[in-house]
Short mmCIF file of C-alpha atoms in Angstrom, two decimals:
data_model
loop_
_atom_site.label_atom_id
_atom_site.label_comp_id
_atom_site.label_asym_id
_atom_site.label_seq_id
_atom_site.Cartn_x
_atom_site.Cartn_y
_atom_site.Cartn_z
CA UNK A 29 104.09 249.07 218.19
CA UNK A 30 103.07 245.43 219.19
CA UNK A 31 105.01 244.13 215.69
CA UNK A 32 108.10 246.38 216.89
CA UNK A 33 108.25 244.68 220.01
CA UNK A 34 107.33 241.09 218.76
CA UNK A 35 110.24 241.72 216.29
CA UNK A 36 112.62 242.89 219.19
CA UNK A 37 111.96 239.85 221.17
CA UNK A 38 112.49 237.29 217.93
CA UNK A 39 116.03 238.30 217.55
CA UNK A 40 116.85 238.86 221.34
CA UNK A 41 115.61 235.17 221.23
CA UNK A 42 117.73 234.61 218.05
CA UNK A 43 120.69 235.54 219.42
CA UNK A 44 120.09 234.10 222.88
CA UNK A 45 120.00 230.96 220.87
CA UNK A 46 123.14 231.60 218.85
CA UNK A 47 125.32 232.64 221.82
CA UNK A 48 124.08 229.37 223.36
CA UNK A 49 124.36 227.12 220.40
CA UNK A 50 127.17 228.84 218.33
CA UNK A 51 127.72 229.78 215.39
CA UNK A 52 125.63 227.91 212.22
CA UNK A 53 128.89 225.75 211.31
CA UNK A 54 128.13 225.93 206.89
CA UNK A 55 128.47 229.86 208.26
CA UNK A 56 131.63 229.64 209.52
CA UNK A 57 132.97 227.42 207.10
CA UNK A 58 131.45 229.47 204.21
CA UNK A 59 133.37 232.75 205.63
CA UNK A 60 136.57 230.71 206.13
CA UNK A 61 136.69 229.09 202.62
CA UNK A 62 137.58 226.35 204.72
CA UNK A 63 137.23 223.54 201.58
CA UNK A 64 139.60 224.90 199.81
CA UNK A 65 143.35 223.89 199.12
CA UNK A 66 146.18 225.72 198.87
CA UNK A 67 147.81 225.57 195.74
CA UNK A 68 150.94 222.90 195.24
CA UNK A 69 153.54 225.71 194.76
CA UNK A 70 152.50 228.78 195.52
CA UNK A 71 154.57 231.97 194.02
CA UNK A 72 153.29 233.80 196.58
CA UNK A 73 151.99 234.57 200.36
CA UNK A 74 150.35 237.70 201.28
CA UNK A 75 150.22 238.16 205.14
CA UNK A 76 147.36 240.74 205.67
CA UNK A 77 147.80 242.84 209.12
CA UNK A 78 145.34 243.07 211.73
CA UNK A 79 146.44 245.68 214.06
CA UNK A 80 149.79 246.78 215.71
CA UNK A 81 152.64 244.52 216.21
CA UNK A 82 152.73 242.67 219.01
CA UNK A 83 148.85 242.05 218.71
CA UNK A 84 147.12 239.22 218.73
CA UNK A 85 145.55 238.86 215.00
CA UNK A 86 148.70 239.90 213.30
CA UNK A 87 151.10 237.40 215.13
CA UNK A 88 149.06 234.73 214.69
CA UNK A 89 148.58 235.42 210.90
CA UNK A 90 152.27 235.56 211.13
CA UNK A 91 152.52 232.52 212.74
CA UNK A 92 150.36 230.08 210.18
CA UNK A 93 151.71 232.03 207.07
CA UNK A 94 155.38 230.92 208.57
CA UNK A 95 154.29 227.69 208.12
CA UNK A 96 153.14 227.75 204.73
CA UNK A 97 156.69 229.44 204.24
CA UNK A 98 158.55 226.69 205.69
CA UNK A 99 156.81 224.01 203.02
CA UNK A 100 157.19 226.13 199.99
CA UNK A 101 160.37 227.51 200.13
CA UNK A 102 160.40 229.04 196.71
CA UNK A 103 157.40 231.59 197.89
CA UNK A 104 157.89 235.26 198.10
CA UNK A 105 156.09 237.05 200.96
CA UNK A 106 154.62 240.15 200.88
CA UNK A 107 153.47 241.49 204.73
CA UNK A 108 150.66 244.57 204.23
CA UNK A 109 149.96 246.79 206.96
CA UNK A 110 149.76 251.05 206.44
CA UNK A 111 152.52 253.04 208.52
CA UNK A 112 152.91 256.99 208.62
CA UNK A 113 156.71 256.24 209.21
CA UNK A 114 159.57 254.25 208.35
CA UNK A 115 157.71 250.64 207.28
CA UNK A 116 161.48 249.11 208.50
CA UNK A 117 160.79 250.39 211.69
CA UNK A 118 156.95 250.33 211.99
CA UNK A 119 154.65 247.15 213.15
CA UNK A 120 154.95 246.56 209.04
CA UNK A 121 158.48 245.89 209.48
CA UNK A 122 158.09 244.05 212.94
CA UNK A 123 156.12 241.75 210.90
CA UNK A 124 158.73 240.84 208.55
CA UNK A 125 160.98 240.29 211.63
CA UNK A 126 158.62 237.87 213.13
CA UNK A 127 158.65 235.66 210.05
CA UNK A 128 162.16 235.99 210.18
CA UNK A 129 162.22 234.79 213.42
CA UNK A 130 160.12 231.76 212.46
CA UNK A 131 162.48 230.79 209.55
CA UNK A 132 161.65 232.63 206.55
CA UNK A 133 164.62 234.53 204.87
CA UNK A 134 164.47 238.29 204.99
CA UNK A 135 165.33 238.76 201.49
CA UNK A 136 161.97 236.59 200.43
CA UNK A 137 159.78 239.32 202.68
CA UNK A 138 157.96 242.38 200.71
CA UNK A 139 156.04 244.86 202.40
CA UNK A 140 153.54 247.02 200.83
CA UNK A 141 152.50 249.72 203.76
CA UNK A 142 150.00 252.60 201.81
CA UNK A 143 147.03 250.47 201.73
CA UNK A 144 144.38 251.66 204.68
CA UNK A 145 142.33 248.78 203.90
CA UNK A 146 141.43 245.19 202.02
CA UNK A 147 140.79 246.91 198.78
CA UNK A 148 143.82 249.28 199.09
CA UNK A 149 146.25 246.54 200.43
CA UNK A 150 145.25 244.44 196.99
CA UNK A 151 146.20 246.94 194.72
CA UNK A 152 149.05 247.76 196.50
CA UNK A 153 150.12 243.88 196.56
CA UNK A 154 149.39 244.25 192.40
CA UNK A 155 151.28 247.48 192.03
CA UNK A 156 154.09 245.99 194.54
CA UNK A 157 154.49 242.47 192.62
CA UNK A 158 153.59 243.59 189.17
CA UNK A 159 151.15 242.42 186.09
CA UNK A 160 152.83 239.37 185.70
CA UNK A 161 152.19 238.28 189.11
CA UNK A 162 148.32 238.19 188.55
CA UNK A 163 148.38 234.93 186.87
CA UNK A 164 150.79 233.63 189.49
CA UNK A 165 148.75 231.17 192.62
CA UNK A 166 148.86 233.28 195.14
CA UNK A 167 147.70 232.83 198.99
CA UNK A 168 146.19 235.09 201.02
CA UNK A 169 146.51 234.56 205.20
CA UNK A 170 143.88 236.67 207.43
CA UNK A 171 141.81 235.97 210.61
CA UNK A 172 139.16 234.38 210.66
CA UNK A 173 135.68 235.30 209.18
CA UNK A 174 137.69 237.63 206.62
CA UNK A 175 139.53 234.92 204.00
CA UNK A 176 136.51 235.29 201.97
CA UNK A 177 136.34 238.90 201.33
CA UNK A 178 139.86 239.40 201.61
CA UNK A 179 140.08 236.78 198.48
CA UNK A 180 136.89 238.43 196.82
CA UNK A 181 138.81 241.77 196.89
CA UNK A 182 142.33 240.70 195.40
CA UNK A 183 140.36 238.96 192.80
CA UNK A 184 138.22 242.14 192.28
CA UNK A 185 142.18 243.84 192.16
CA UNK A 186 143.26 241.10 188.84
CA UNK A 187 144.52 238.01 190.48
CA UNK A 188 143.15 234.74 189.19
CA UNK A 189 145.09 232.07 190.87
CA UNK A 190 144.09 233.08 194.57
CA UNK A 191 143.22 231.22 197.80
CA UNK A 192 142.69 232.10 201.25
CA UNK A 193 144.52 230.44 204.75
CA UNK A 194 142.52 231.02 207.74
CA UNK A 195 144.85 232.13 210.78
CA UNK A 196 142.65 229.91 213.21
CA UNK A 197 143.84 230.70 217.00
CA UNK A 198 143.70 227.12 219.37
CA UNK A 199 142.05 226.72 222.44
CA UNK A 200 144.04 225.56 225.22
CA UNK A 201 144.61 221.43 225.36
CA UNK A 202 143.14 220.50 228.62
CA UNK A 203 139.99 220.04 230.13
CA UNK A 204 138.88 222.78 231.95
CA UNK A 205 136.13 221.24 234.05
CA UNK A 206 132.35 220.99 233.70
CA UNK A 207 131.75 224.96 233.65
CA UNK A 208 134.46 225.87 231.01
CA UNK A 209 131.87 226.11 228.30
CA UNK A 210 129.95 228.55 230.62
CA UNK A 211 132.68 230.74 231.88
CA UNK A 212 134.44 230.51 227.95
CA UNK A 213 132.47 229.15 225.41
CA UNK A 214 129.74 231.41 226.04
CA UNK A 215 131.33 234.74 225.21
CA UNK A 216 133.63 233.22 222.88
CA UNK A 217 130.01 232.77 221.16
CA UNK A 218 128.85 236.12 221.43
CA UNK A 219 132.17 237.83 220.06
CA UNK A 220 131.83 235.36 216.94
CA UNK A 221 128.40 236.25 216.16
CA UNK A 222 129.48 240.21 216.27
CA UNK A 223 132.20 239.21 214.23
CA UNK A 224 130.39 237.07 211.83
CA UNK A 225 127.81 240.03 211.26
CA UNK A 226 130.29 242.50 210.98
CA UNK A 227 131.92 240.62 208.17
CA UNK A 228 128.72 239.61 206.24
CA UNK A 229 127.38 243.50 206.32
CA UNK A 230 131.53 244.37 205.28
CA UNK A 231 131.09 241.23 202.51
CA UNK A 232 127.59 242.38 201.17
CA UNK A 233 129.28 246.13 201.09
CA UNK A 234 132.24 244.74 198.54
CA UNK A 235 130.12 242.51 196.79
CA UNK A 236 128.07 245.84 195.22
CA UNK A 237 130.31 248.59 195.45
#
């Protein structure tokens, strides 16, 4: 009984520490594949969904993969997301209207909506594009903490050529006063470290399955 509680009170102390401190940064870089480059021309740019459209994760993947589109104007888009409806009309097909808004051309936009999940959505992407696209660079934008597994999985699904954007989110440009990293950077800290655990227990699951 004295281990179990000498155990408990090592990782309360842990993760005092890591609310406090942050995140290990080799972590969060690790998860975010965050040294590597996206290709010179990618063929293609697979916007994964995070939730309903408007939400926050999905607009701003939106938002950083409408950059990428406004570099490499040859690239063909491909938004995933699973509807029980009409994708045109679901937050599938809001998400091809918000890179629209942002400048890329409808007629470049794909949108494979069966997948419920990572693994799904990459085999949909493959059955969606075709064999020949598997040899073709392809990047994939998600949130952060999930660019690594998200690329692990479309590998596992036959692609060779593909990297991973992280859709970072950007804190506010001002200085917000002496207690900011109290009243912010705390939490911010603690919903990162669920996050980050939640993604390595998700990572270790499609690493042996």
């Amino acid at each position: 009984m004295r281990k179990l509680y000498r155990l408990a009170v090592v990782v309360l102390l842990l993760q005092i520490i890591l609310i406090c401190l942050g995140p290990p940064r080799f972590l969060e870089d690790w998860l975010n594949l965050t040294n590597t480059t996206i290709p010179p021309q990618p063929r293609y740019v697979v916007v994964l969904g995070g939730g309903g459209v408007p939400s926050g994760t999905t607009l701003l993947r939106c938002y950083h993969a409408a950059k990428i589109g406004r570099e490499f104007t040859n690239a063909v888009f491909v938004v995933a997301l699973p509807t029980d409806g009409d994708p045109a009309t679901s937050s599938v097909g809001r998400m091809r209207d918000e890179l629209v808004m942002r400048g890329i051309p409808g007629e470049r936009i794909q949108m494979e909506h069966r997948g419920l999940d990572t693994r799904q959505q990459a085999a949909g992407v493959r059955t969606l594009l075709g064999e020949a696209a598997l040899h073709e660079p392809v990047v994939v934008v998600s949130s952060q903490y999930h660019v690594r597994r998200a690329v692990l999985l479309f590998r596992r699904a036959g692609f060779t050529n593909v990297t991973g954007v992280t859709a970072d989110d950007i804190s506010a440009e001002a200085d917000i006063g002496p207690w900011g990293w109290l009243r912010y950077g705390v939490w911010s800290n603690a919903v990162a470290e669920i996050r980050i655990a939640r993604e390595l227990i998700a990572l270790a699951g499609a690493k042996f399955s």
